[in-house]
Coordinates of C-alpha atoms and ligand atoms in Angstrom, one line a residue:
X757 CA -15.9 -5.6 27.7
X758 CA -12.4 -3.6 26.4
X759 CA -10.3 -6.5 24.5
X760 CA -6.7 -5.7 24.3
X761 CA -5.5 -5.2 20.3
X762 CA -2.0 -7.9 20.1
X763 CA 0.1 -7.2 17.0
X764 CA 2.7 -9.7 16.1
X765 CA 5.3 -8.7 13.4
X766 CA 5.7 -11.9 10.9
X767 CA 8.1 -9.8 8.6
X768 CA 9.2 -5.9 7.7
X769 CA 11.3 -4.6 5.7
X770 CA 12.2 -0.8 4.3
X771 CA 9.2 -1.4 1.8
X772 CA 6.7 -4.4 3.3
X773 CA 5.5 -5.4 6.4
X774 CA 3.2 -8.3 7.6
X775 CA 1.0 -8.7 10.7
X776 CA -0.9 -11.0 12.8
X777 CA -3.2 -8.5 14.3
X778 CA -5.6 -9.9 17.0
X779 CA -8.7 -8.7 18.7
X780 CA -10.3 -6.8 15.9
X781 CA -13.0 -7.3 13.4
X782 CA -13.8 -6.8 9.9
X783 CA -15.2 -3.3 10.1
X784 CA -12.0 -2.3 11.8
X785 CA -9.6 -3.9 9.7
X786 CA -11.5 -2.3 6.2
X787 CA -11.7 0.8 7.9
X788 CA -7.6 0.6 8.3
X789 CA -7.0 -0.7 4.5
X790 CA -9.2 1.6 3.3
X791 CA -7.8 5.2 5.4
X792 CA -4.2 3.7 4.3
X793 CA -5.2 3.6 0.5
X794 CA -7.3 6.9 0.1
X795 CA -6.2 9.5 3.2
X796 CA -2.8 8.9 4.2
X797 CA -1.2 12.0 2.1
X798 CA 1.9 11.1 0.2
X799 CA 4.6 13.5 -2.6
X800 CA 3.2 13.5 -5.8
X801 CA 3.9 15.7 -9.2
X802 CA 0.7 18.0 -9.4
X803 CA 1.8 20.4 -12.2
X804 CA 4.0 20.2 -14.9
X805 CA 5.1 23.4 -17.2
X806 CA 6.1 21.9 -20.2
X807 CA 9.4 24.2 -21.7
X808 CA 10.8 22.0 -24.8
X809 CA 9.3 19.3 -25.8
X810 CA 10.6 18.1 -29.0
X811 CA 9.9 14.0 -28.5
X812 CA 7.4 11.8 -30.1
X813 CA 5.3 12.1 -26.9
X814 CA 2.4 14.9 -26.2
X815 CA 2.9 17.0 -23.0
X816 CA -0.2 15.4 -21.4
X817 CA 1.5 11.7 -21.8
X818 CA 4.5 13.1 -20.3
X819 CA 2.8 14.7 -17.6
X820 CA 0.6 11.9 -16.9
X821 CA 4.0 9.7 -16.3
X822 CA 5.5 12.5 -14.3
X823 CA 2.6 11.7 -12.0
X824 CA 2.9 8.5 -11.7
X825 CA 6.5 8.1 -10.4
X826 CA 6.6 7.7 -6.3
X827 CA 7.9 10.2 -4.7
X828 CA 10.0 10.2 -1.0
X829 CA 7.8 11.7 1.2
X830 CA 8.6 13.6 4.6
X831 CA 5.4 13.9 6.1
X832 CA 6.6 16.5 8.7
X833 CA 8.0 18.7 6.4
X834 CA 5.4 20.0 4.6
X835 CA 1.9 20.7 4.5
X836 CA -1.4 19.8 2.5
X837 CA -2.3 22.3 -0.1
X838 CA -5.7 22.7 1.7
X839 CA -4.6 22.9 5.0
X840 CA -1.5 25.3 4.4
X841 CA -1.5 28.7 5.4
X842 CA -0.7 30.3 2.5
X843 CA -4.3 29.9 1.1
X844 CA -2.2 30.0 -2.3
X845 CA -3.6 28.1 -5.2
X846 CA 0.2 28.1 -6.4
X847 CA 1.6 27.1 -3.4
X848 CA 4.8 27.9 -1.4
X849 CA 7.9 26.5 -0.1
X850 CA 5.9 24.6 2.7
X851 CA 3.0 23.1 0.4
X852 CA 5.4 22.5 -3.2
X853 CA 8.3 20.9 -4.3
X854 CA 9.9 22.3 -7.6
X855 CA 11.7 19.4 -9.4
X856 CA 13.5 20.2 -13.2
X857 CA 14.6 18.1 -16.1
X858 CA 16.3 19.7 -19.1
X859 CA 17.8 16.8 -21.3
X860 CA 18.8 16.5 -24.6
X861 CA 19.7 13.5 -27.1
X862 CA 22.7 14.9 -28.4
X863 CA 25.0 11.5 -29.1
X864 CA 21.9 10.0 -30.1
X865 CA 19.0 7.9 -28.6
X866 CA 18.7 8.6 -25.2
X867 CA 16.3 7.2 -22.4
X868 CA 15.5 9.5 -19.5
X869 CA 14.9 8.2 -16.2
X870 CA 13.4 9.6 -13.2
X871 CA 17.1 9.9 -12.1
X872 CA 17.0 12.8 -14.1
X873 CA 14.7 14.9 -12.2
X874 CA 16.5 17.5 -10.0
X875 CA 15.1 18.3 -6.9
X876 CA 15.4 21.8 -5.1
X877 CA 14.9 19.2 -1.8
X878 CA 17.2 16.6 -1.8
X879 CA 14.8 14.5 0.8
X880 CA 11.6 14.8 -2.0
X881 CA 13.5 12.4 -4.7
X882 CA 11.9 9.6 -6.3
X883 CA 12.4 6.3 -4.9
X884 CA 14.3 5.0 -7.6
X885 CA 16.1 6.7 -10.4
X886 CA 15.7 3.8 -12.8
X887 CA 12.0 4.8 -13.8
X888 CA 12.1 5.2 -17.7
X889 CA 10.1 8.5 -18.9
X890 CA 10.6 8.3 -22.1
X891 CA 13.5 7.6 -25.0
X892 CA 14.4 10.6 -27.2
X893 CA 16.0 10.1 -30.3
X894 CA 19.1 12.1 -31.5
X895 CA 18.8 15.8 -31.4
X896 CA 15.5 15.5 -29.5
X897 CA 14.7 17.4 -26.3
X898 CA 12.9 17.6 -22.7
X899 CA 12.9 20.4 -20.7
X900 CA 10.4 21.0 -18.0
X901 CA 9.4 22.1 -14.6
X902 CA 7.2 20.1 -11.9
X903 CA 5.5 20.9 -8.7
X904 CA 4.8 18.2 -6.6
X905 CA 2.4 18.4 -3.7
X906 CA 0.8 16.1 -0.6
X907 CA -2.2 14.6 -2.0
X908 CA -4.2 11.9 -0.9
X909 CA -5.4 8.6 -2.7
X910 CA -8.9 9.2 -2.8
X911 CA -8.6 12.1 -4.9
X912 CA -6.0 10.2 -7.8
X913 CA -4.4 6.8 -7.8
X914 CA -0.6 8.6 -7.6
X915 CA -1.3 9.9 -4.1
X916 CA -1.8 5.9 -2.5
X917 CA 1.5 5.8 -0.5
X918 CA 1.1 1.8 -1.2
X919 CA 0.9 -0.5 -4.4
X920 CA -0.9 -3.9 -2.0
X921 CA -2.8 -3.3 0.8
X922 CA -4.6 -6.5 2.0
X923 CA -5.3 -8.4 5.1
X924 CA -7.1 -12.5 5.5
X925 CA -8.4 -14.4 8.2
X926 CA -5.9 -16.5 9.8
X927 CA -6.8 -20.2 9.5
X928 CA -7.3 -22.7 11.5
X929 CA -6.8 -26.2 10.0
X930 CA -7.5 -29.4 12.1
X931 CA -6.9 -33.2 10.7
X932 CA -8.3 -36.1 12.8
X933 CA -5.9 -38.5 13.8
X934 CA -8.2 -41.3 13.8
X935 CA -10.0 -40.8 10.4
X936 CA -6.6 -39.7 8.3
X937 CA -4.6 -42.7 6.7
X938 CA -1.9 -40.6 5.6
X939 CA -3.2 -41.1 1.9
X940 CA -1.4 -37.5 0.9
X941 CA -4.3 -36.1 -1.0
X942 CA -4.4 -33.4 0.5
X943 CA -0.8 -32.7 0.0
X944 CA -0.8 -33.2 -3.5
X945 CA -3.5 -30.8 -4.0
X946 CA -2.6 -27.7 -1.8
X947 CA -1.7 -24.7 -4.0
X948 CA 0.5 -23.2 -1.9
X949 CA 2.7 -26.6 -0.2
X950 CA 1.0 -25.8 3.5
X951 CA 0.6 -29.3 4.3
X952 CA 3.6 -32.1 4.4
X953 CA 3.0 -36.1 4.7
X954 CA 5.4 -37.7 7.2
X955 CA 5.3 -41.7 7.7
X956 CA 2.2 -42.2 8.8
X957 CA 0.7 -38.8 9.4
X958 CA 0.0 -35.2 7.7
X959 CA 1.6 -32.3 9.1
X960 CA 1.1 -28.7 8.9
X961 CA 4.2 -26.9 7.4
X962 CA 3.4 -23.5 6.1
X963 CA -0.1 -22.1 8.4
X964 CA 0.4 -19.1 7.0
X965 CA 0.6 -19.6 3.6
X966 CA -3.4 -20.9 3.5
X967 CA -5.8 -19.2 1.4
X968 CA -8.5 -21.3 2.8
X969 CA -9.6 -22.3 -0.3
X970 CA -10.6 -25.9 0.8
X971 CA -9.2 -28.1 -1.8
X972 CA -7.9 -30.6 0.8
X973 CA -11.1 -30.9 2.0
X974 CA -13.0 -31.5 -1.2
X975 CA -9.7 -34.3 -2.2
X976 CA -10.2 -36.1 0.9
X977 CA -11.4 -39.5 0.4
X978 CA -12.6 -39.8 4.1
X979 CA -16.4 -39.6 4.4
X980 CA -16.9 -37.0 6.2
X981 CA -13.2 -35.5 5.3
X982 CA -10.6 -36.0 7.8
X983 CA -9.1 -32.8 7.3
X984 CA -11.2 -29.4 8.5
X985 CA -10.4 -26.0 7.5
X986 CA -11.9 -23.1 9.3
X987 CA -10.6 -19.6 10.6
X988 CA -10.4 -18.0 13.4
X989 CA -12.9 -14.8 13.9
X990 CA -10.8 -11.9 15.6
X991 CA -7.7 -12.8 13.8
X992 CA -6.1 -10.8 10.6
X993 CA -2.7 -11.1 8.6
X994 CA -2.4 -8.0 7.1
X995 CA 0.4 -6.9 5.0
X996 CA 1.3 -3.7 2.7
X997 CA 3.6 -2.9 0.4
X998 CA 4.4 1.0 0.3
X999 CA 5.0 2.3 -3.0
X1000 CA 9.1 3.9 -1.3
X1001 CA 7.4 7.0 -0.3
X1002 CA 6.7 6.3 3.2
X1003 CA 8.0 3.1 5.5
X1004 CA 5.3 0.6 5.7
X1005 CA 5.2 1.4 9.6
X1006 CA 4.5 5.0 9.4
X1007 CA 1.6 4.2 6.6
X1008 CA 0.3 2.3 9.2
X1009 CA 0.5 5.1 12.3
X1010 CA -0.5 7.5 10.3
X1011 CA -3.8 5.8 9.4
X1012 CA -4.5 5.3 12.5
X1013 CA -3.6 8.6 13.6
X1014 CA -6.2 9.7 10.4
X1015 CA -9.0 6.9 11.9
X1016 CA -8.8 8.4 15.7
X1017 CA -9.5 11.8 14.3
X1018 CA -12.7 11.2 12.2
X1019 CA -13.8 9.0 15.3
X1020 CA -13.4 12.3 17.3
X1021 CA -15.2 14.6 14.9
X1022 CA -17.7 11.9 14.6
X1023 CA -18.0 12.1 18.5
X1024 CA -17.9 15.9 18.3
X1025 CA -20.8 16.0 15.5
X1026 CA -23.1 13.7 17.3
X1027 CA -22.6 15.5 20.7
X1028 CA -23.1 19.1 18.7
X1029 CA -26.5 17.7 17.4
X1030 CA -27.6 16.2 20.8
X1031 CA -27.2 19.8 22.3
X1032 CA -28.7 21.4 19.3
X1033 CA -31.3 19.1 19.6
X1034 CA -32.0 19.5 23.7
Ligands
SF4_1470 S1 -7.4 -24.8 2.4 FE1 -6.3 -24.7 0.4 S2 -4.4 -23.6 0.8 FE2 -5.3 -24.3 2.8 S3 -4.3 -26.2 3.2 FE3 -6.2 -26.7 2.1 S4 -5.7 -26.8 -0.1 FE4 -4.0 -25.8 1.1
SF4_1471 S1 -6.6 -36.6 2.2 FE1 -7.7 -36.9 4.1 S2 -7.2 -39.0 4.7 FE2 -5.7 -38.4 3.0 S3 -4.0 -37.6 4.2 FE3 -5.3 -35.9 3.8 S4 -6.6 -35.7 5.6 FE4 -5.7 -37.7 5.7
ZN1472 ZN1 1.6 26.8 1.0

């Protein structure tokens, strides 16, 4: 039978968002972690031509760092390397971004940021300028040139377009009336404060904030405990963190988008060898 999907947002922001999603499984929501953190294609520096480099740091540690800083993305605006037309293994003004640093320590020691970096797109920045790259002592210098292209996170860590990407079951916690006598055991022992004791009963203040872990249970004095902790089977909260590059939401479309169309090719393969197979 077709179960409506309900999505309830607990929280977003320009960088996080948290869900209650309903009506899926497990296999579904791995599936959905797992296209956000290795396919959904994010900026990242690819290249880096290496000018001056007169620091205490080898080109390859440089470049490596250059990689590492998250880069705005517009998803729209470009294309994947693979996927663009120009078949270049260079790229071109649809598939690369040039960004430029050329800094020296002339006062004396300097730090350079990712603020740096000049863009020839204003819209491919990175997401903050207060990235340190490295410190250069007086009369030291940088000078470089980076291309940075879509990549996704399966093929380096600097292409995931988040930095947490995790979902639990939501749980269910029932306390028996009749066995609890508000002994507060279980209050005292919950990591994370979910439960509070009022006069003469326990209530539940934070649902959310349960790891299931099932201290109170093992606390409770009550033979069998009082207090039951379960979870509920079709239930998720889910929440990401994007690294700046993309808003949390469009991660999320986007995966989807990138799940609907390996479900079609998957649909497309099996058909093609049914017919093959006729
Ligand atoms: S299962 Fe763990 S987190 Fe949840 S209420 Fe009990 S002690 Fe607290
Ligand atoms: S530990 Fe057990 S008996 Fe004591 S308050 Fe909690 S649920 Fe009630
Ligand atoms: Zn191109």
């Amino acid at each position: 039978m077709f179960k409506l999907v309900e999505i309830k947002v607990l929280e977003k922001d320009d960088k996080n968002i948290r869900l209650i999603i309903q009506g899926v499984d497990v296999p579904f929501m791995n599936a959905l972690r797992r296209a956000i953190i290795s396919e959904v294609p994010v900026m990242a520096i690819d290249d880096v031509v290496i000018i001056d480099n007169s620091s205490i740091l080898q080109d390859e540690i440089i470049a490596h760092r250059l990689g590492l800083i998250p880069l705005k993305t517009d998803l729209d605006g470009y294309n994947l390397p693979e996927e663009c037309p120009c078949k270049s293994e260079f790229g071109c003004n649809l598939c690369r971004v040039t960004l430029t640093l050329d800094v020296e320590a002339r006062e004396g020691t300097r730090t350079v940021y990712s603020g740096d970096l000049a863009s020839e797109n204003p819209n491919i920045v990175p997401v903050s300028d207060k990235i340190p790259i490295i410190k250069l002592a007086k009369g030291q210098r940088l000078k470089f040139e980076t291309y940075a292209r879509l990549g996704r996170g399966k093929n380096h860590a600097k292409w995931q377009p988040v930095s947490m990407c995790a979902y639990k079951y939501f749980p269910k916690i029932e306390i028996s009336s009749e066995k609890c006598d508000a002994c507060g055991k279980c209050v005292e022992i919950c990591p994370r404060r979910v439960l509070v004791k009022k006069e003469k009963s326990i209530e539940i203040h934070d649902l959310m904030a349960c790891t299931i872990c099932k201290d109170c249970v093992d606390a409770c004095p009550q033979k069998p405990p009082a207090i039951s902790i379960g979870w509920e089977e079709n239930t998720f909260i889910f929440g990401l963190e994007s690294t700046g590059a993309l808003p949390p939401e469009r991660i999320i479309t986007e995966a989807i988008k990138i799940l609907d169309k390996q479900l079609m090719e998957l649909e497309n393969r099996v058909k093609g060898e049914k017919s093959e197979g006729d």
